[in-house]
């Protein structure tokens, strides 16, 4: 039931709110958000190196306690990856800003948004594998609903010098950042293993290609 309801509710919310945001943002601002979203999808993959692909084989290969340790190491590896990528973004922010067409301050939002999105996608994939579809449903729907409400609130209330598409991005980024970092801390504390060379080698060899 939850596997069925999740996509129905999420797609329904997207369908119902698209005309609203198209009107609030206008064509140019909606296009700027689409540009941002494209780079967000790419960066989320780079930061998280598709680590969700390790969930199924890890669950088969290791017992529950060791699996928690592997997942904790995945989070710490993602943090290390984020630090490396974040350093490059800061170092080459002028070039990246010019290439992407995004203001420099939005590059920071993009970076943390991608981190949060990786952690949420990893968690929801794990929930689905563990047949805990109600958790996937709750996390996905709550983030979607909060994003919609927050986006409308920010678009209507932030000062005029903040572009509407930036308000829309903030509304979507904040829930992902908060949920993602909360889930990341959950996995780290549950596994309590932050650098195990064997687990890092296993996950990176499995996911990086």
GROMACS .gro file of C-alpha atoms in nm:
model
  209
    1UNK     CA    1   0.000   0.000   0.000
    2UNK     CA    2   0.277   0.245   0.091
    3UNK     CA    3   0.475   0.151  -0.222
    4UNK     CA    4   0.166   0.236  -0.424
    5UNK     CA    5   0.067   0.551  -0.233
    6UNK     CA    6   0.414   0.710  -0.230
    7UNK     CA    7   0.448   0.776  -0.604
    8UNK     CA    8   0.077   0.865  -0.633
    9UNK     CA    9   0.098   1.129  -0.359
   10UNK     CA   10   0.434   1.270  -0.473
   11UNK     CA   11   0.336   1.289  -0.840
   12UNK     CA   12  -0.003   1.433  -0.741
   13UNK     CA   13   0.161   1.708  -0.536
   14UNK     CA   14   0.399   1.786  -0.820
   15UNK     CA   15   0.115   1.798  -1.074
   16UNK     CA   16  -0.106   2.019  -0.857
   17UNK     CA   17   0.164   2.267  -0.753
   18UNK     CA   18   0.342   2.307  -1.088
   19UNK     CA   19   0.092   2.567  -1.221
   20UNK     CA   20   0.117   2.758  -0.893
   21UNK     CA   21   0.496   2.780  -0.899
   22UNK     CA   22   0.506   2.848  -1.273
   23UNK     CA   23   0.287   3.153  -1.207
   24UNK     CA   24   0.480   3.265  -0.898
   25UNK     CA   25   0.821   3.225  -1.060
   26UNK     CA   26   0.761   3.319  -1.422
   27UNK     CA   27   0.932   3.158  -1.719
   28UNK     CA   28   1.285   3.296  -1.662
   29UNK     CA   29   1.299   3.208  -1.292
   30UNK     CA   30   1.158   2.860  -1.351
   31UNK     CA   31   1.426   2.809  -1.615
   32UNK     CA   32   1.694   2.917  -1.365
   33UNK     CA   33   1.560   2.664  -1.115
   34UNK     CA   34   1.569   2.389  -1.381
   35UNK     CA   35   1.933   2.478  -1.452
   36UNK     CA   36   2.013   2.456  -1.077
   37UNK     CA   37   1.828   2.124  -1.047
   38UNK     CA   38   2.033   1.972  -1.329
   39UNK     CA   39   2.361   2.048  -1.152
   40UNK     CA   40   2.208   1.929  -0.822
   41UNK     CA   41   2.140   1.585  -0.970
   42UNK     CA   42   2.497   1.558  -1.098
   43UNK     CA   43   2.656   1.677  -0.774
   44UNK     CA   44   2.445   1.441  -0.561
   45UNK     CA   45   2.589   1.150  -0.761
   46UNK     CA   46   2.946   1.279  -0.732
   47UNK     CA   47   2.923   1.339  -0.357
   48UNK     CA   48   2.755   1.008  -0.278
   49UNK     CA   49   2.933   0.799  -0.549
   50UNK     CA   50   2.606   0.603  -0.598
   51UNK     CA   51   2.656   0.438  -0.258
   52UNK     CA   52   2.293   0.325  -0.243
   53UNK     CA   53   2.402   0.055  -0.487
   54UNK     CA   54   2.593  -0.109  -0.200
   55UNK     CA   55   2.284  -0.163   0.016
   56UNK     CA   56   2.164  -0.489  -0.137
   57UNK     CA   57   2.503  -0.668  -0.165
   58UNK     CA   58   2.605  -0.545   0.181
   59UNK     CA   59   2.282  -0.680   0.329
   60UNK     CA   60   2.348  -1.020   0.173
   61UNK     CA   61   2.715  -1.040   0.263
   62UNK     CA   62   2.719  -0.911   0.624
   63UNK     CA   63   2.513  -0.968   0.937
   64UNK     CA   64   2.305  -0.682   1.078
   65UNK     CA   65   2.574  -0.544   1.312
   66UNK     CA   66   2.844  -0.549   1.045
   67UNK     CA   67   2.602  -0.402   0.794
   68UNK     CA   68   2.548  -0.104   1.026
   69UNK     CA   69   2.924  -0.059   1.040
   70UNK     CA   70   2.947  -0.061   0.659
   71UNK     CA   71   2.668   0.197   0.631
   72UNK     CA   72   2.845   0.415   0.887
   73UNK     CA   73   3.162   0.396   0.680
   74UNK     CA   74   2.962   0.489   0.369
   75UNK     CA   75   2.850   0.808   0.543
   76UNK     CA   76   3.201   0.897   0.655
   77UNK     CA   77   3.332   0.827   0.302
   78UNK     CA   78   3.061   1.055   0.163
   79UNK     CA   79   3.164   1.327   0.408
   80UNK     CA   80   3.527   1.289   0.294
   81UNK     CA   81   3.411   1.308  -0.067
   82UNK     CA   82   3.206   1.618   0.015
   83UNK     CA   83   3.504   1.788   0.181
   84UNK     CA   84   3.716   1.721  -0.128
   85UNK     CA   85   3.449   1.843  -0.372
   86UNK     CA   86   3.361   2.138  -0.148
   87UNK     CA   87   3.726   2.244  -0.143
   88UNK     CA   88   3.735   2.236  -0.523
   89UNK     CA   89   3.413   2.438  -0.542
   90UNK     CA   90   3.557   2.705  -0.311
   91UNK     CA   91   3.889   2.709  -0.495
   92UNK     CA   92   3.735   2.742  -0.842
   93UNK     CA   93   3.412   2.921  -0.745
   94UNK     CA   94   3.459   3.199  -1.002
   95UNK     CA   95   3.505   2.955  -1.290
   96UNK     CA   96   3.224   2.726  -1.172
   97UNK     CA   97   2.986   3.018  -1.122
   98UNK     CA   98   3.053   3.147  -1.473
   99UNK     CA   99   3.020   2.798  -1.626
  100UNK     CA  100   2.697   2.702  -1.446
  101UNK     CA  101   2.537   3.045  -1.453
  102UNK     CA  102   2.471   3.021  -1.077
  103UNK     CA  103   2.564   3.300  -0.834
  104UNK     CA  104   2.849   3.214  -0.598
  105UNK     CA  105   2.628   3.204  -0.290
  106UNK     CA  106   2.401   2.952  -0.464
  107UNK     CA  107   2.698   2.719  -0.513
  108UNK     CA  108   2.712   2.676  -0.134
  109UNK     CA  109   2.338   2.599  -0.126
  110UNK     CA  110   2.386   2.355  -0.416
  111UNK     CA  111   2.664   2.175  -0.229
  112UNK     CA  112   2.473   2.123   0.098
  113UNK     CA  113   2.152   2.043  -0.091
  114UNK     CA  114   2.336   1.765  -0.278
  115UNK     CA  115   2.470   1.625   0.050
  116UNK     CA  116   2.123   1.619   0.200
  117UNK     CA  117   1.972   1.464  -0.111
  118UNK     CA  118   2.233   1.186  -0.113
  119UNK     CA  119   2.162   1.096   0.250
  120UNK     CA  120   1.783   1.099   0.200
  121UNK     CA  121   1.806   0.885  -0.115
  122UNK     CA  122   2.038   0.641   0.062
  123UNK     CA  123   1.801   0.614   0.360
  124UNK     CA  124   1.487   0.566   0.151
  125UNK     CA  125   1.661   0.298  -0.058
  126UNK     CA  126   1.758   0.117   0.263
  127UNK     CA  127   1.402   0.144   0.396
  128UNK     CA  128   1.269  -0.002   0.071
  129UNK     CA  129   1.519  -0.291   0.084
  130UNK     CA  130   1.424  -0.363   0.447
  131UNK     CA  131   1.054  -0.363   0.351
  132UNK     CA  132   0.992  -0.055   0.567
  133UNK     CA  133   0.796   0.126   0.299
  134UNK     CA  134   0.605   0.332   0.555
  135UNK     CA  135   0.932   0.505   0.647
  136UNK     CA  136   1.008   0.580   0.282
  137UNK     CA  137   0.656   0.718   0.244
  138UNK     CA  138   0.678   0.937   0.554
  139UNK     CA  139   1.022   1.081   0.474
  140UNK     CA  140   0.942   1.148   0.106
  141UNK     CA  141   0.598   1.298   0.162
  142UNK     CA  142   0.703   1.509   0.460
  143UNK     CA  143   0.998   1.657   0.267
  144UNK     CA  144   0.774   1.725  -0.033
  145UNK     CA  145   0.498   1.893   0.171
  146UNK     CA  146   0.741   2.104   0.376
  147UNK     CA  147   0.926   2.203   0.056
  148UNK     CA  148   0.603   2.325  -0.107
  149UNK     CA  149   0.485   2.523   0.195
  150UNK     CA  150   0.827   2.671   0.266
  151UNK     CA  151   0.881   2.766  -0.099
  152UNK     CA  152   0.550   2.955  -0.115
  153UNK     CA  153   0.627   3.127   0.216
  154UNK     CA  154   0.975   3.236   0.105
  155UNK     CA  155   0.873   3.348  -0.244
  156UNK     CA  156   0.600   3.568  -0.097
  157UNK     CA  157   0.799   3.708   0.197
  158UNK     CA  158   1.171   3.736   0.115
  159UNK     CA  159   1.296   4.082   0.008
  160UNK     CA  160   1.272   4.176  -0.359
  161UNK     CA  161   1.650   4.161  -0.408
  162UNK     CA  162   1.628   3.783  -0.358
  163UNK     CA  163   1.535   3.632  -0.695
  164UNK     CA  164   1.214   3.424  -0.685
  165UNK     CA  165   1.397   3.115  -0.811
  166UNK     CA  166   1.643   3.147  -0.521
  167UNK     CA  167   1.353   3.152  -0.273
  168UNK     CA  168   1.213   2.844  -0.446
  169UNK     CA  169   1.550   2.671  -0.417
  170UNK     CA  170   1.582   2.761  -0.047
  171UNK     CA  171   1.238   2.614   0.013
  172UNK     CA  172   1.346   2.283  -0.141
  173UNK     CA  173   1.702   2.279  -0.008
  174UNK     CA  174   1.633   2.342   0.362
  175UNK     CA  175   1.414   2.031   0.421
  176UNK     CA  176   1.663   1.809   0.236
  177UNK     CA  177   1.958   1.953   0.428
  178UNK     CA  178   1.790   1.909   0.768
  179UNK     CA  179   1.652   1.560   0.694
  180UNK     CA  180   1.969   1.448   0.517
  181UNK     CA  181   2.208   1.553   0.790
  182UNK     CA  182   1.981   1.404   1.054
  183UNK     CA  183   1.977   1.071   0.870
  184UNK     CA  184   2.352   1.088   0.819
  185UNK     CA  185   2.410   1.132   1.192
  186UNK     CA  186   2.170   0.842   1.256
  187UNK     CA  187   2.374   0.605   1.037
  188UNK     CA  188   2.703   0.722   1.187
  189UNK     CA  189   2.587   0.674   1.546
  190UNK     CA  190   2.420   0.341   1.474
  191UNK     CA  191   2.731   0.190   1.311
  192UNK     CA  192   2.994   0.375   1.519
  193UNK     CA  193   3.262   0.296   1.260
  194UNK     CA  194   3.406   0.588   1.069
  195UNK     CA  195   3.715   0.459   0.892
  196UNK     CA  196   3.754   0.089   0.830
  197UNK     CA  197   3.991   0.039   0.538
  198UNK     CA  198   3.828  -0.292   0.447
  199UNK     CA  199   3.480  -0.140   0.430
  200UNK     CA  200   3.593   0.170   0.242
  201UNK     CA  201   3.773  -0.046  -0.016
  202UNK     CA  202   3.469  -0.274  -0.050
  203UNK     CA  203   3.216   0.009  -0.097
  204UNK     CA  204   3.431   0.224  -0.327
  205UNK     CA  205   3.528  -0.073  -0.547
  206UNK     CA  206   3.162  -0.170  -0.571
  207UNK     CA  207   3.010   0.176  -0.633
  208UNK     CA  208   3.265   0.403  -0.801
  209UNK     CA  209   3.258   0.232  -1.144
   0.00000   0.00000   0.00000
